[in-house]
Coordinates of C-alpha atoms and ligand atoms in Angstrom, one line a residue:
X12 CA -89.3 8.2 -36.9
X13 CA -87.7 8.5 -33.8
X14 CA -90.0 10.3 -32.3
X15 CA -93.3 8.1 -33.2
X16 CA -94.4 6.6 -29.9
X17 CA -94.8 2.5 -29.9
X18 CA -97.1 0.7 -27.7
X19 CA -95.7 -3.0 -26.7
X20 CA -98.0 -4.6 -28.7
X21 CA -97.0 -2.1 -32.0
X22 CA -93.8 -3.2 -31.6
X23 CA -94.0 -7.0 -31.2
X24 CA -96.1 -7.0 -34.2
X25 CA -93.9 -4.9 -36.2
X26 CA -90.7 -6.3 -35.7
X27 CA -92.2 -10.3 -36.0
X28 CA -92.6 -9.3 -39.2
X29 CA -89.0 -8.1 -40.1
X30 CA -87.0 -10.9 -40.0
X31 CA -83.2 -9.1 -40.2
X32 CA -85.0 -7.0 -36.6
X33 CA -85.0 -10.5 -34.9
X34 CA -81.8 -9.7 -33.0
X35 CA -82.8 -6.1 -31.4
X36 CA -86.0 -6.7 -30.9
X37 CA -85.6 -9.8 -28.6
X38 CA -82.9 -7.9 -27.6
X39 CA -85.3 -5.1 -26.6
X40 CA -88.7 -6.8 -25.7
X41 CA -88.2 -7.2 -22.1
X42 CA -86.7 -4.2 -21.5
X43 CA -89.4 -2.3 -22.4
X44 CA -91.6 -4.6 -20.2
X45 CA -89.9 -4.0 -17.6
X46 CA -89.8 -0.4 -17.9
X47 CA -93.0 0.8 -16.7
X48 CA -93.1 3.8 -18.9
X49 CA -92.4 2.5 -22.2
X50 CA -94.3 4.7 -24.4
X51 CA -91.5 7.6 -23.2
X52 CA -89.4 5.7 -24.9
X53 CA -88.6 5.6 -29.1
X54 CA -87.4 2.2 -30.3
X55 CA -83.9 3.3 -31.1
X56 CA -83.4 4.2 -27.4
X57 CA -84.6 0.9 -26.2
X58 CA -81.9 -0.9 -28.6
X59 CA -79.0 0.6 -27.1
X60 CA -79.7 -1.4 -23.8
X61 CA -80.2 -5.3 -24.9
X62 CA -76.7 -6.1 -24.1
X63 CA -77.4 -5.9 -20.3
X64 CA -81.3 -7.4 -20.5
X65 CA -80.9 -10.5 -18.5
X66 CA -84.2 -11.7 -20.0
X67 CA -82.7 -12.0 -24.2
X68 CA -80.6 -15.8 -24.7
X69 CA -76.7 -15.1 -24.8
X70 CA -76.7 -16.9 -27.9
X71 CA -79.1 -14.4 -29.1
X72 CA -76.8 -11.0 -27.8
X73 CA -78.3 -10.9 -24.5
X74 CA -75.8 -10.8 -21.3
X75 CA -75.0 -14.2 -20.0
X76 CA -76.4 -15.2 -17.1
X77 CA -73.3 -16.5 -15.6
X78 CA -70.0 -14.8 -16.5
X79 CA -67.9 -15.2 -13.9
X80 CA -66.4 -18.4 -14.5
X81 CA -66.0 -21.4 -12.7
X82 CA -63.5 -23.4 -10.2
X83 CA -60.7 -24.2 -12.4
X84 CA -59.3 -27.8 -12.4
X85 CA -57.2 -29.5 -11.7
X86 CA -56.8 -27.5 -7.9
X87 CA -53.7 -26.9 -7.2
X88 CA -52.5 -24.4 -4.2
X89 CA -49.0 -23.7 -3.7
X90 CA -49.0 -23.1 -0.1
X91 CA -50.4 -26.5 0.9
X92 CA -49.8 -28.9 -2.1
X93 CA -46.0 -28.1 -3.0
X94 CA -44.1 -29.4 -0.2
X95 CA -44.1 -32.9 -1.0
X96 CA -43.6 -33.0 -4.3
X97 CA -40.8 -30.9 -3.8
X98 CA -39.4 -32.9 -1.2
X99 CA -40.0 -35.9 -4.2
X100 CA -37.9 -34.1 -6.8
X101 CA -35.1 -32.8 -4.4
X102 CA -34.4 -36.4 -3.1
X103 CA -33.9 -37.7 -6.5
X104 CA -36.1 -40.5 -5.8
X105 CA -38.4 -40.8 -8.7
X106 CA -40.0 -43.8 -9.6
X107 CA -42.1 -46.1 -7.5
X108 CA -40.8 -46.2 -3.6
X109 CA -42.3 -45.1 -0.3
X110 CA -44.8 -41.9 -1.1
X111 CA -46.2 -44.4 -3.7
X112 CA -46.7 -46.4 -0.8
X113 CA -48.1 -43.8 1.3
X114 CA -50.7 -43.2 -1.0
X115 CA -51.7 -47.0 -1.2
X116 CA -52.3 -47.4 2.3
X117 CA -54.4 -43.9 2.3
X118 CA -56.5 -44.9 -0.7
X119 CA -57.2 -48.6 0.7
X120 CA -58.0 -47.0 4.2
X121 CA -60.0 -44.4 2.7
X122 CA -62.0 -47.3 0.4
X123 CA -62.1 -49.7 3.0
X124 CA -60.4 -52.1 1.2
X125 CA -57.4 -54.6 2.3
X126 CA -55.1 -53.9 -0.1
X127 CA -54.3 -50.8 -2.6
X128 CA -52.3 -51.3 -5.8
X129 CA -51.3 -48.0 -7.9
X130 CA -50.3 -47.7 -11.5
X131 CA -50.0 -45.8 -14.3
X132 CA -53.6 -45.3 -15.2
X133 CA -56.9 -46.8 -14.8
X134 CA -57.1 -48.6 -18.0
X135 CA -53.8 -50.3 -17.1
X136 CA -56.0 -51.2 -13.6
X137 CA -58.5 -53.1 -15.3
X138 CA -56.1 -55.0 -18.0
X139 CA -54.4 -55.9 -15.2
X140 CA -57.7 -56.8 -12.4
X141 CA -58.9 -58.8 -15.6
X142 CA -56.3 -61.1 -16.5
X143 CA -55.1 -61.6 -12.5
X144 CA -59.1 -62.7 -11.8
X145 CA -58.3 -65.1 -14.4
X146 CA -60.0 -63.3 -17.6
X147 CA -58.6 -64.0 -21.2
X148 CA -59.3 -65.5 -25.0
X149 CA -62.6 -67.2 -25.2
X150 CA -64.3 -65.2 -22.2
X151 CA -67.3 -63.2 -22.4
X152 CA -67.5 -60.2 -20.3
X153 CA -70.6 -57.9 -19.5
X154 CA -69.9 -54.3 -20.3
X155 CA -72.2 -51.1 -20.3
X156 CA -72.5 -48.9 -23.8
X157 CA -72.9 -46.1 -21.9
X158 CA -69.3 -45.9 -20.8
X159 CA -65.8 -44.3 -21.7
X160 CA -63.8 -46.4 -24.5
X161 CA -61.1 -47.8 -22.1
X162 CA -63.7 -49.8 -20.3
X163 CA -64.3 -52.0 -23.6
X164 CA -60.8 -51.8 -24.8
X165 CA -59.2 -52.8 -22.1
X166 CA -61.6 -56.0 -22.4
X167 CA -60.8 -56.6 -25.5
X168 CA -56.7 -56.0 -24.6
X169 CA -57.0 -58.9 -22.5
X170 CA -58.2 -61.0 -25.4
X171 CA -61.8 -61.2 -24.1
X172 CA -64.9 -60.8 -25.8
X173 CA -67.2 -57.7 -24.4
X174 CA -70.7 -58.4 -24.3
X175 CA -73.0 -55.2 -24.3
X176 CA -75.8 -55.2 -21.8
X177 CA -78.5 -52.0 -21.7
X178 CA -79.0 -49.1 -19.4
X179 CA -81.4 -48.2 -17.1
X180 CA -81.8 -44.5 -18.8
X181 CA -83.3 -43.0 -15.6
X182 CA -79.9 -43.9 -13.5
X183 CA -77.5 -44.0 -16.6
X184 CA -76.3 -47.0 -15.2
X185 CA -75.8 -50.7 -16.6
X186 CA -79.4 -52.5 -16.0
X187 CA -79.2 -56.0 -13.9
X188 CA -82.3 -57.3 -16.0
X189 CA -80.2 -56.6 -19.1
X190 CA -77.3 -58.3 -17.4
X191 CA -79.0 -61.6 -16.8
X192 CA -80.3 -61.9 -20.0
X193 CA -76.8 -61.3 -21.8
X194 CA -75.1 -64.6 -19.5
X195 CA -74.0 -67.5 -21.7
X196 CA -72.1 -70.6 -21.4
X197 CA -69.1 -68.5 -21.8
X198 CA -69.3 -65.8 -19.8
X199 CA -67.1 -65.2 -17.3
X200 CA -67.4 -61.7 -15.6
X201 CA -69.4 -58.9 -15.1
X202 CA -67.8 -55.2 -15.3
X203 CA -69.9 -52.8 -14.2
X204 CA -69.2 -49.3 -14.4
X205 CA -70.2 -46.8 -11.9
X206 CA -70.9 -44.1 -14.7
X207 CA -70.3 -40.6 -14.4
X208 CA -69.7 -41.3 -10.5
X209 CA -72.6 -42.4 -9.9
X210 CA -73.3 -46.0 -8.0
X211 CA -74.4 -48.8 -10.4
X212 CA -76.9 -51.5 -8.6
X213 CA -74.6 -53.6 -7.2
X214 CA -76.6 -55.1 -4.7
X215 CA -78.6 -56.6 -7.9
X216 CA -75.2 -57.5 -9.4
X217 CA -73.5 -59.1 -7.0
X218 CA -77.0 -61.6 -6.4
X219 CA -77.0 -62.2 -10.4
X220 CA -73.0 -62.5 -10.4
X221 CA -73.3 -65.5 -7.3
X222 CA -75.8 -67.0 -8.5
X223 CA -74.0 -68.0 -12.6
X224 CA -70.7 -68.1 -10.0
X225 CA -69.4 -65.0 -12.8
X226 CA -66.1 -62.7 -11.4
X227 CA -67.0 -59.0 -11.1
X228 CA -64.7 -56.2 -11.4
X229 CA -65.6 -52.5 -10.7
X230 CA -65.0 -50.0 -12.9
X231 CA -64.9 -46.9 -10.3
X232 CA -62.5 -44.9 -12.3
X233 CA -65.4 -41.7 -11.8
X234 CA -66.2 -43.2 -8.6
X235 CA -64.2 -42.1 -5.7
X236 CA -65.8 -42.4 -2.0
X237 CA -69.4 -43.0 -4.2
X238 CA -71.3 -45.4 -1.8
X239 CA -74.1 -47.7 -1.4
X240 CA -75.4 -48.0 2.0
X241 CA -72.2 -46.3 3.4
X242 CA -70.0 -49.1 1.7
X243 CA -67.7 -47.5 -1.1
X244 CA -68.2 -48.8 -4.5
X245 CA -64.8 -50.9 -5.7
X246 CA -65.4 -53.0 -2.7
X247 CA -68.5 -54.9 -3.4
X248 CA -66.5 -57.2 -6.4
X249 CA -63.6 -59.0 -6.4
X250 CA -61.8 -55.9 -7.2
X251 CA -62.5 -51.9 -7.7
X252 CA -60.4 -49.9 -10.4
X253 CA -60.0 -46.2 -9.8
X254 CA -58.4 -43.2 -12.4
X255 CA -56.7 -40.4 -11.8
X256 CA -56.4 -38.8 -14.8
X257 CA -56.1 -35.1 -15.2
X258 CA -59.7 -34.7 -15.6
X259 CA -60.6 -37.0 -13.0
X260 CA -62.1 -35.9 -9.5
X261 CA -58.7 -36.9 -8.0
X262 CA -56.2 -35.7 -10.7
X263 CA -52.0 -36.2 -10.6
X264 CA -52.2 -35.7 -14.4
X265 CA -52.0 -39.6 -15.0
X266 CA -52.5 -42.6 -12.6
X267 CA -54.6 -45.4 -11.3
X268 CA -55.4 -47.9 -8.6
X269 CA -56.9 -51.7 -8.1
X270 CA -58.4 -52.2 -4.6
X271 CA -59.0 -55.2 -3.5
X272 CA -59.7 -57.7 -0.6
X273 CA -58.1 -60.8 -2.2
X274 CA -54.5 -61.3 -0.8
X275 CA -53.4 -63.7 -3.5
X276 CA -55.1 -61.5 -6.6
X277 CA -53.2 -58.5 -5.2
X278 CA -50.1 -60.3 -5.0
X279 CA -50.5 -61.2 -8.3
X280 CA -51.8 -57.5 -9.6
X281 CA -48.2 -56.4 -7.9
X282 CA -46.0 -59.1 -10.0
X283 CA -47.8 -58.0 -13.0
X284 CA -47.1 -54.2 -12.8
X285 CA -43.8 -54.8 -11.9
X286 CA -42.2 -57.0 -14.6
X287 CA -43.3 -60.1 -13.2
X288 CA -41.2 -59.9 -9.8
X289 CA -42.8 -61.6 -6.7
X290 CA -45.1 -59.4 -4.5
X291 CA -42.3 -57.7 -1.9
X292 CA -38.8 -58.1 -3.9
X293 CA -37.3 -54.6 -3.6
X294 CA -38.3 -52.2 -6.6
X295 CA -35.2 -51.8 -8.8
X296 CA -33.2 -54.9 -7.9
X297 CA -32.2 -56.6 -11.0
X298 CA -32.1 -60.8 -11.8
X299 CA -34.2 -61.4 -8.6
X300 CA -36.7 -63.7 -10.2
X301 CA -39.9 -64.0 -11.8
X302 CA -42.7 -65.5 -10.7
X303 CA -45.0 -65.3 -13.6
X304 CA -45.4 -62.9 -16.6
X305 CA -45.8 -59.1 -16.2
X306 CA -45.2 -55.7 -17.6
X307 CA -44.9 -52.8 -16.4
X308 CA -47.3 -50.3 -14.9
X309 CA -45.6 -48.6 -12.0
X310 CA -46.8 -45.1 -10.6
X311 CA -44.1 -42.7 -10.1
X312 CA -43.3 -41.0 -6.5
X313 CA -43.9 -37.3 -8.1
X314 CA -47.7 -38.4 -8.9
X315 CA -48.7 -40.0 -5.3
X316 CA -46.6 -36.9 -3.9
X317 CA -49.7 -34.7 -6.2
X318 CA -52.3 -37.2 -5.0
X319 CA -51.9 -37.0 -1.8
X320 CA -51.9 -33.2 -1.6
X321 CA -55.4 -33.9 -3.7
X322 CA -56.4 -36.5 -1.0
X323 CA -56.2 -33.8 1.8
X324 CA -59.4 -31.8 0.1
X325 CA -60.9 -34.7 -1.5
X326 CA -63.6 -35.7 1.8
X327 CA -64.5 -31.8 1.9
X328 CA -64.9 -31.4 -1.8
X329 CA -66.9 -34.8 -2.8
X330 CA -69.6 -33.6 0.5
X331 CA -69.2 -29.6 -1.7
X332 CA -70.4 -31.5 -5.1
X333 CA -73.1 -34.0 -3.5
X334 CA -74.8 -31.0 -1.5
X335 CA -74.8 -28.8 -4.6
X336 CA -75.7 -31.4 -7.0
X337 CA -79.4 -32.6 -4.8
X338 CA -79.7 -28.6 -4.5
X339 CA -79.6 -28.5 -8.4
X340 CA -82.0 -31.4 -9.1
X341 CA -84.2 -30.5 -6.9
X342 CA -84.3 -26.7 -9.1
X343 CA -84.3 -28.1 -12.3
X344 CA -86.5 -30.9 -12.0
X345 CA -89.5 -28.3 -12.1
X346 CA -88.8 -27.3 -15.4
X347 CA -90.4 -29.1 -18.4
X348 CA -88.4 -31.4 -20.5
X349 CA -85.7 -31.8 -17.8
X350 CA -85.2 -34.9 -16.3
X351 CA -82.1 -35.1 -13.8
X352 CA -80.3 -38.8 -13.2
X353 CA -82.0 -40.5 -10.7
X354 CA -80.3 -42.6 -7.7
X355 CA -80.9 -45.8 -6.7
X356 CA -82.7 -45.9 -3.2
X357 CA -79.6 -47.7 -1.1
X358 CA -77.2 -44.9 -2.3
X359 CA -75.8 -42.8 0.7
X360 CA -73.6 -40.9 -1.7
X361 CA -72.2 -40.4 -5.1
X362 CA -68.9 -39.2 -6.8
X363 CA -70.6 -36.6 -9.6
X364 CA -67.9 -36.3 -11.8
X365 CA -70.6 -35.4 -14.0
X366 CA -74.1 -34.1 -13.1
X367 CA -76.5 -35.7 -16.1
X368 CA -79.7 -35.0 -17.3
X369 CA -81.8 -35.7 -20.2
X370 CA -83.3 -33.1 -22.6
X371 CA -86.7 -33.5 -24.0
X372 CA -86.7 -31.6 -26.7
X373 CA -90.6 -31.8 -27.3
X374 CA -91.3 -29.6 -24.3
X375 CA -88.3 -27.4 -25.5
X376 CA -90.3 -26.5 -28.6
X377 CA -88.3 -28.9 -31.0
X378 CA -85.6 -27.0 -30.3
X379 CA -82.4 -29.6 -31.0
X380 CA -80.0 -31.2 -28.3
X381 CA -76.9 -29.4 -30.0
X382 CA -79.0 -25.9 -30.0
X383 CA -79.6 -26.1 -26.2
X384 CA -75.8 -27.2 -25.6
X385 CA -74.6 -23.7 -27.4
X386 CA -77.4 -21.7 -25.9
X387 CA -76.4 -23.1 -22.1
X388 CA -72.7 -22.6 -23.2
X389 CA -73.5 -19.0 -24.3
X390 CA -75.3 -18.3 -20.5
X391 CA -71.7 -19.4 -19.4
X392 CA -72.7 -23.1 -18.4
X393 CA -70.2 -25.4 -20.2
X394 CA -71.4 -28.6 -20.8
X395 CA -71.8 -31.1 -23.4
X396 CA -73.8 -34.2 -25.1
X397 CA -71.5 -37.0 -23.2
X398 CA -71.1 -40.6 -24.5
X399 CA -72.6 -42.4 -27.7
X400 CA -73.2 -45.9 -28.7
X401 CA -69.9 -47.5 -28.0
X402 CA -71.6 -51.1 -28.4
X403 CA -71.6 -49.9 -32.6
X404 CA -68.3 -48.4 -32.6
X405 CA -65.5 -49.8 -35.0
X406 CA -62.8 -50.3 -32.5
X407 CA -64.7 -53.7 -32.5
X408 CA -64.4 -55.1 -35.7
X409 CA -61.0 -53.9 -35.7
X410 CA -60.2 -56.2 -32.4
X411 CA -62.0 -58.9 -34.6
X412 CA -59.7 -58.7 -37.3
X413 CA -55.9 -58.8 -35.0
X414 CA -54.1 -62.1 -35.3
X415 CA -54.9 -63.3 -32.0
X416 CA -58.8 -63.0 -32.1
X417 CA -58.8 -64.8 -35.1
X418 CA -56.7 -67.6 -33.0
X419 CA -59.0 -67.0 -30.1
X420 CA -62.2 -67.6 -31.9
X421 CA -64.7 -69.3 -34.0
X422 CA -65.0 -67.8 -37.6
X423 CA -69.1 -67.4 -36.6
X424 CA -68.4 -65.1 -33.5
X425 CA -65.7 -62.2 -35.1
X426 CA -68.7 -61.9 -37.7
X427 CA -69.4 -57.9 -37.1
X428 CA -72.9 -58.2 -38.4
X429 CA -74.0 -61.2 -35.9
X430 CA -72.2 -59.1 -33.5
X431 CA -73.8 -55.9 -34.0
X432 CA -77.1 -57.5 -34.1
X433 CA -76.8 -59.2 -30.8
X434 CA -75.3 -56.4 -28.7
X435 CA -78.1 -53.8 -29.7
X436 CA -78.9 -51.7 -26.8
X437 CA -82.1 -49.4 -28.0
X438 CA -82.2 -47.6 -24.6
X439 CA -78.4 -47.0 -24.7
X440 CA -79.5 -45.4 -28.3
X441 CA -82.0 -43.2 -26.8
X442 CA -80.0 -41.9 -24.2
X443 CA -77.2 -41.1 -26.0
X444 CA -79.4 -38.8 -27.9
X445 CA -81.0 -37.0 -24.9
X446 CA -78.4 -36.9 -22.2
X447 CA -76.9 -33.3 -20.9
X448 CA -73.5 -33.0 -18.8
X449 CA -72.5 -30.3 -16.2
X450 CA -68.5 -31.3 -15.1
X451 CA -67.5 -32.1 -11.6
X452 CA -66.1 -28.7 -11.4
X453 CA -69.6 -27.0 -11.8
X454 CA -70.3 -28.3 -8.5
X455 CA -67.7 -26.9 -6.3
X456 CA -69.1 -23.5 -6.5
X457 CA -71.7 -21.7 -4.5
X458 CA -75.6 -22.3 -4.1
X459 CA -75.6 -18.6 -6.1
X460 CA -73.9 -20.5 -8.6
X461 CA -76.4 -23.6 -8.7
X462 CA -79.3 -20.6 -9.0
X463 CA -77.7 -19.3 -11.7
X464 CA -77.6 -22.8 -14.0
X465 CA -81.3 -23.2 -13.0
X466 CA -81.7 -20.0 -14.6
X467 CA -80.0 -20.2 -17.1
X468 CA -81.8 -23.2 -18.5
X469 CA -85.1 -21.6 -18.0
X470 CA -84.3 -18.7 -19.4
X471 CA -83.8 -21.1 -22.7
X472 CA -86.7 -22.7 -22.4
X473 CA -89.0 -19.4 -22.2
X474 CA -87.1 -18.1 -25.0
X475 CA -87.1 -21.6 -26.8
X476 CA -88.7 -20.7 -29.5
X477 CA -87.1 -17.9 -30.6
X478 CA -83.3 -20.4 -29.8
X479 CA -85.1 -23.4 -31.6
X480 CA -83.9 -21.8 -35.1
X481 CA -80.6 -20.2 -34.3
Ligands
PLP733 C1 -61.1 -42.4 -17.2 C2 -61.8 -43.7 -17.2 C3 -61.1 -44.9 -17.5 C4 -59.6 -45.0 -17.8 O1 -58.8 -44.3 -17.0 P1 -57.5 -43.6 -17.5 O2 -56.8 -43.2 -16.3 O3 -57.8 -42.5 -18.4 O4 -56.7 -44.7 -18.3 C5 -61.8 -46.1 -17.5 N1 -63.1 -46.1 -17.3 C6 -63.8 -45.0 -17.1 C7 -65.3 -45.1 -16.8 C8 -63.2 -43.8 -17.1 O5 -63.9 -42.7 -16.9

């Protein structure tokens, strides 16, 4: 048999028809094709080369179109970043004192904000932004669905009751008409998130929070330097809240920050992550006074020391991810069934510590969300589904059921049902279902790099039918 001569055609025909020859002979379809000669060649030639044809789906034993790898995080370069935090650990100074400081100043400078407040994370910056602005048992606050669990929690940590408005699914952000429609006599504040780094409408926002005279808060803790007509987001409420998690574009492995131009609400933030002391009294001294309650919450000098050898970069490398990130949408719009994040028209920049776009999985041939996640993993392009329906989740009823909600609140209001029934976001639902993530990280690389995810995902959609059942 190896000898017997097959036309193109012979050979598609044949091996549709043998479904354990699925493998090879995608493996060896395009290869021939591209050979030019193909009747020279016997079938069991052709076979030996489908590891290297570009054109077959990784998932399917082709060669991934991207092996190499991508920018590792967190960045860390020993030459440049390891002084400071060296100088940190050999002066025995540890916890909170001046490069904590340091890094306030730089990160309220940087923001254009007043003042600059650093703890130990950002959910600990919005428990604490929430109950200085005044927020606590028996307040509504607005929230997104389409956010990261600490957002909500750290709502209901302050005793307040969270209030889902939907998403706008072409931005991914919070919607303003939602917004409005979600105020009652108890609300209190909005908290919108600037998801995934990019800038909710806050120009919308701030017009709906003046005019039911509601506090807002910022949840920037994915949006570092992200701006609205050149103004950072985290400055346009009463109060911004940043993270610097490990993961974060900004990373000193834990850590966060309240910004703020409010004198008296940062003195306040400052009592509360430091055990209540006034704003000013000398970290460490003991029996100096309280003014009001606190806790703690204090950064330590070995994280600012790693933060600001991550500031350094941080200008260059948010300009790296927004250049790459238009230079992907604009490639990957053209293909069918992908539909990139949209910005809002006043945004000069965004953060991208995700790039998102939503699958269609009609123009894909039916071919699942989860299927094109492993194939676009196998072309070496992690990504992942991102968030789900928070707004259903059973954190919820579990807040519902702790001794103080059930001191803070009618019997009528911790009912789960009622509350599940009134905080249904359908587009939150739908997005959830069709939304795609690329990491921050993706973006630091080269425009060969960007080519090479634009490939890759069309690749998978001219194979999609043979990937829909894989
Ligand atoms: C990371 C994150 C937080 C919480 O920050 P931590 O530093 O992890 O506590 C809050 N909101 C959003 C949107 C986040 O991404």
């Amino acid at each position: 048999m190896a000898s017997k001569k097959y036309s193109r055609r012979e050979f598609i025909k044949k091996n549709s028809l043998t479904g354990l020859g699925l493998l090879a002979s995608s493996a060896a379809l395009p290869t021939i094709a591209m050979s030019g000669n193909s009747s020279d060649r016997s079938i069991s030639q052709d076979s030996t080369f489908s590891g290297n044809n570009p054109d077959v789906p990784a998932l399917l034993g082709g060669t991934p179109v991207h092996a190499k790898g991508w920018t590792e995080w967190p960045r860390w370069i020993p030459e440049t970043d390891e002084k400071r935090i060296l100088e940190v650990l050999r002066s025995g100074i540890w916890s909170r004192a001046k490069v904590t400081t340091e890094f306030e100043q730089k990160w309220a400078q940087l923001i254009g904000s007043k003042r600059c407040l650093t703890v130990v994370n950002g959910t600990s910056a919005l428990i604490a932004a929430l109950t200085q602005a005044g927020i606590g048992g028996g307040d509504e606050v607005i929230v997104p669905p389409y956010t990261f669990i600490a957002t909500v929690a750290s709502v209901l940590m302050t005793g307040a009751m969270p209030v889902f408005a939907d998403v706008d699914r072409a931005t991914f952000q919070i919607d303003p008409k939602s917004i409005e429609k979600k105020i009652t006599s108890r609300t209190r504040a909005i908290l919108p998130v600037h998801i995934l780094g990019l800038p909710a409408d806050m120009i919308s926002i701030m017009a709906i929070a003046k005019k039911h005279k509601l506090v807002v808060i910022e949840d920037a803790c994915q949006a570092w330097l992200a701006a609205i007509n050149h103004k950072h987001v985290g400055t346009f409420g009463l109060a911004g809240c940043f993270s610097f998690q490990n993961s974060k574009n900004i990373p000193m492995g834990e850590g966060g920050a309240i910004v703020s131009d409010d004198e008296e609400f940062m003195d306040r933030c400052y009592s509360f992550h430091n055990y209540g002391n006034a704003y000013g009294s000398t970290v460490g001294a003991v029996g100096g006074g309280t003014v009001m309650l606190g806790t703690k919450m204090r950064l330590s000098e070995y994280q600012a020391a790693i933060g600001l050898a991550q500031l350094v970069r941080f200008e260059d490398e948010t300009n790296i991810r927004n250049e790459n990130a238009a230079l992907l949408k604009a490639k990957i719009e053209k293909i069918p069934g992908i539909i990139p994040y949209k910005l809002y028209d006043n945004v000069t920049r965004a953060a991208f510590h995700l790039f998102p776009f939503r699958y269609d999985k009609e123009q894909f041939k039916g071919m699942p969300r989860s299927t094109f996640l492993k194939a676009l993993s196998a072309e070496g392009v992690p990504c992942s589904s991102g968030y789900g329906t928070l707004n259903k989740e059973p954190f919820l009823g579990h807040a519902f059921q702790t001794k103080n909600f059930r001191l803070m609140y009618p019997k009528e209001m911790l009912d789960i049902n009622r509350y599940n029934e009134a905080n249904q976001c359908p587009e939150n639902d739908r997005l959830s279902g069709e939304a795609v993530w690329l990491s921050q990280n993706l973006l630091l690389g080269s425009k060969q790099d960007m080519d090479d995810i634009a490939v890759a995902i069309e690749k998978i959609h001219a194979n999609a039918d043979k990937l829909k059942n894989s």
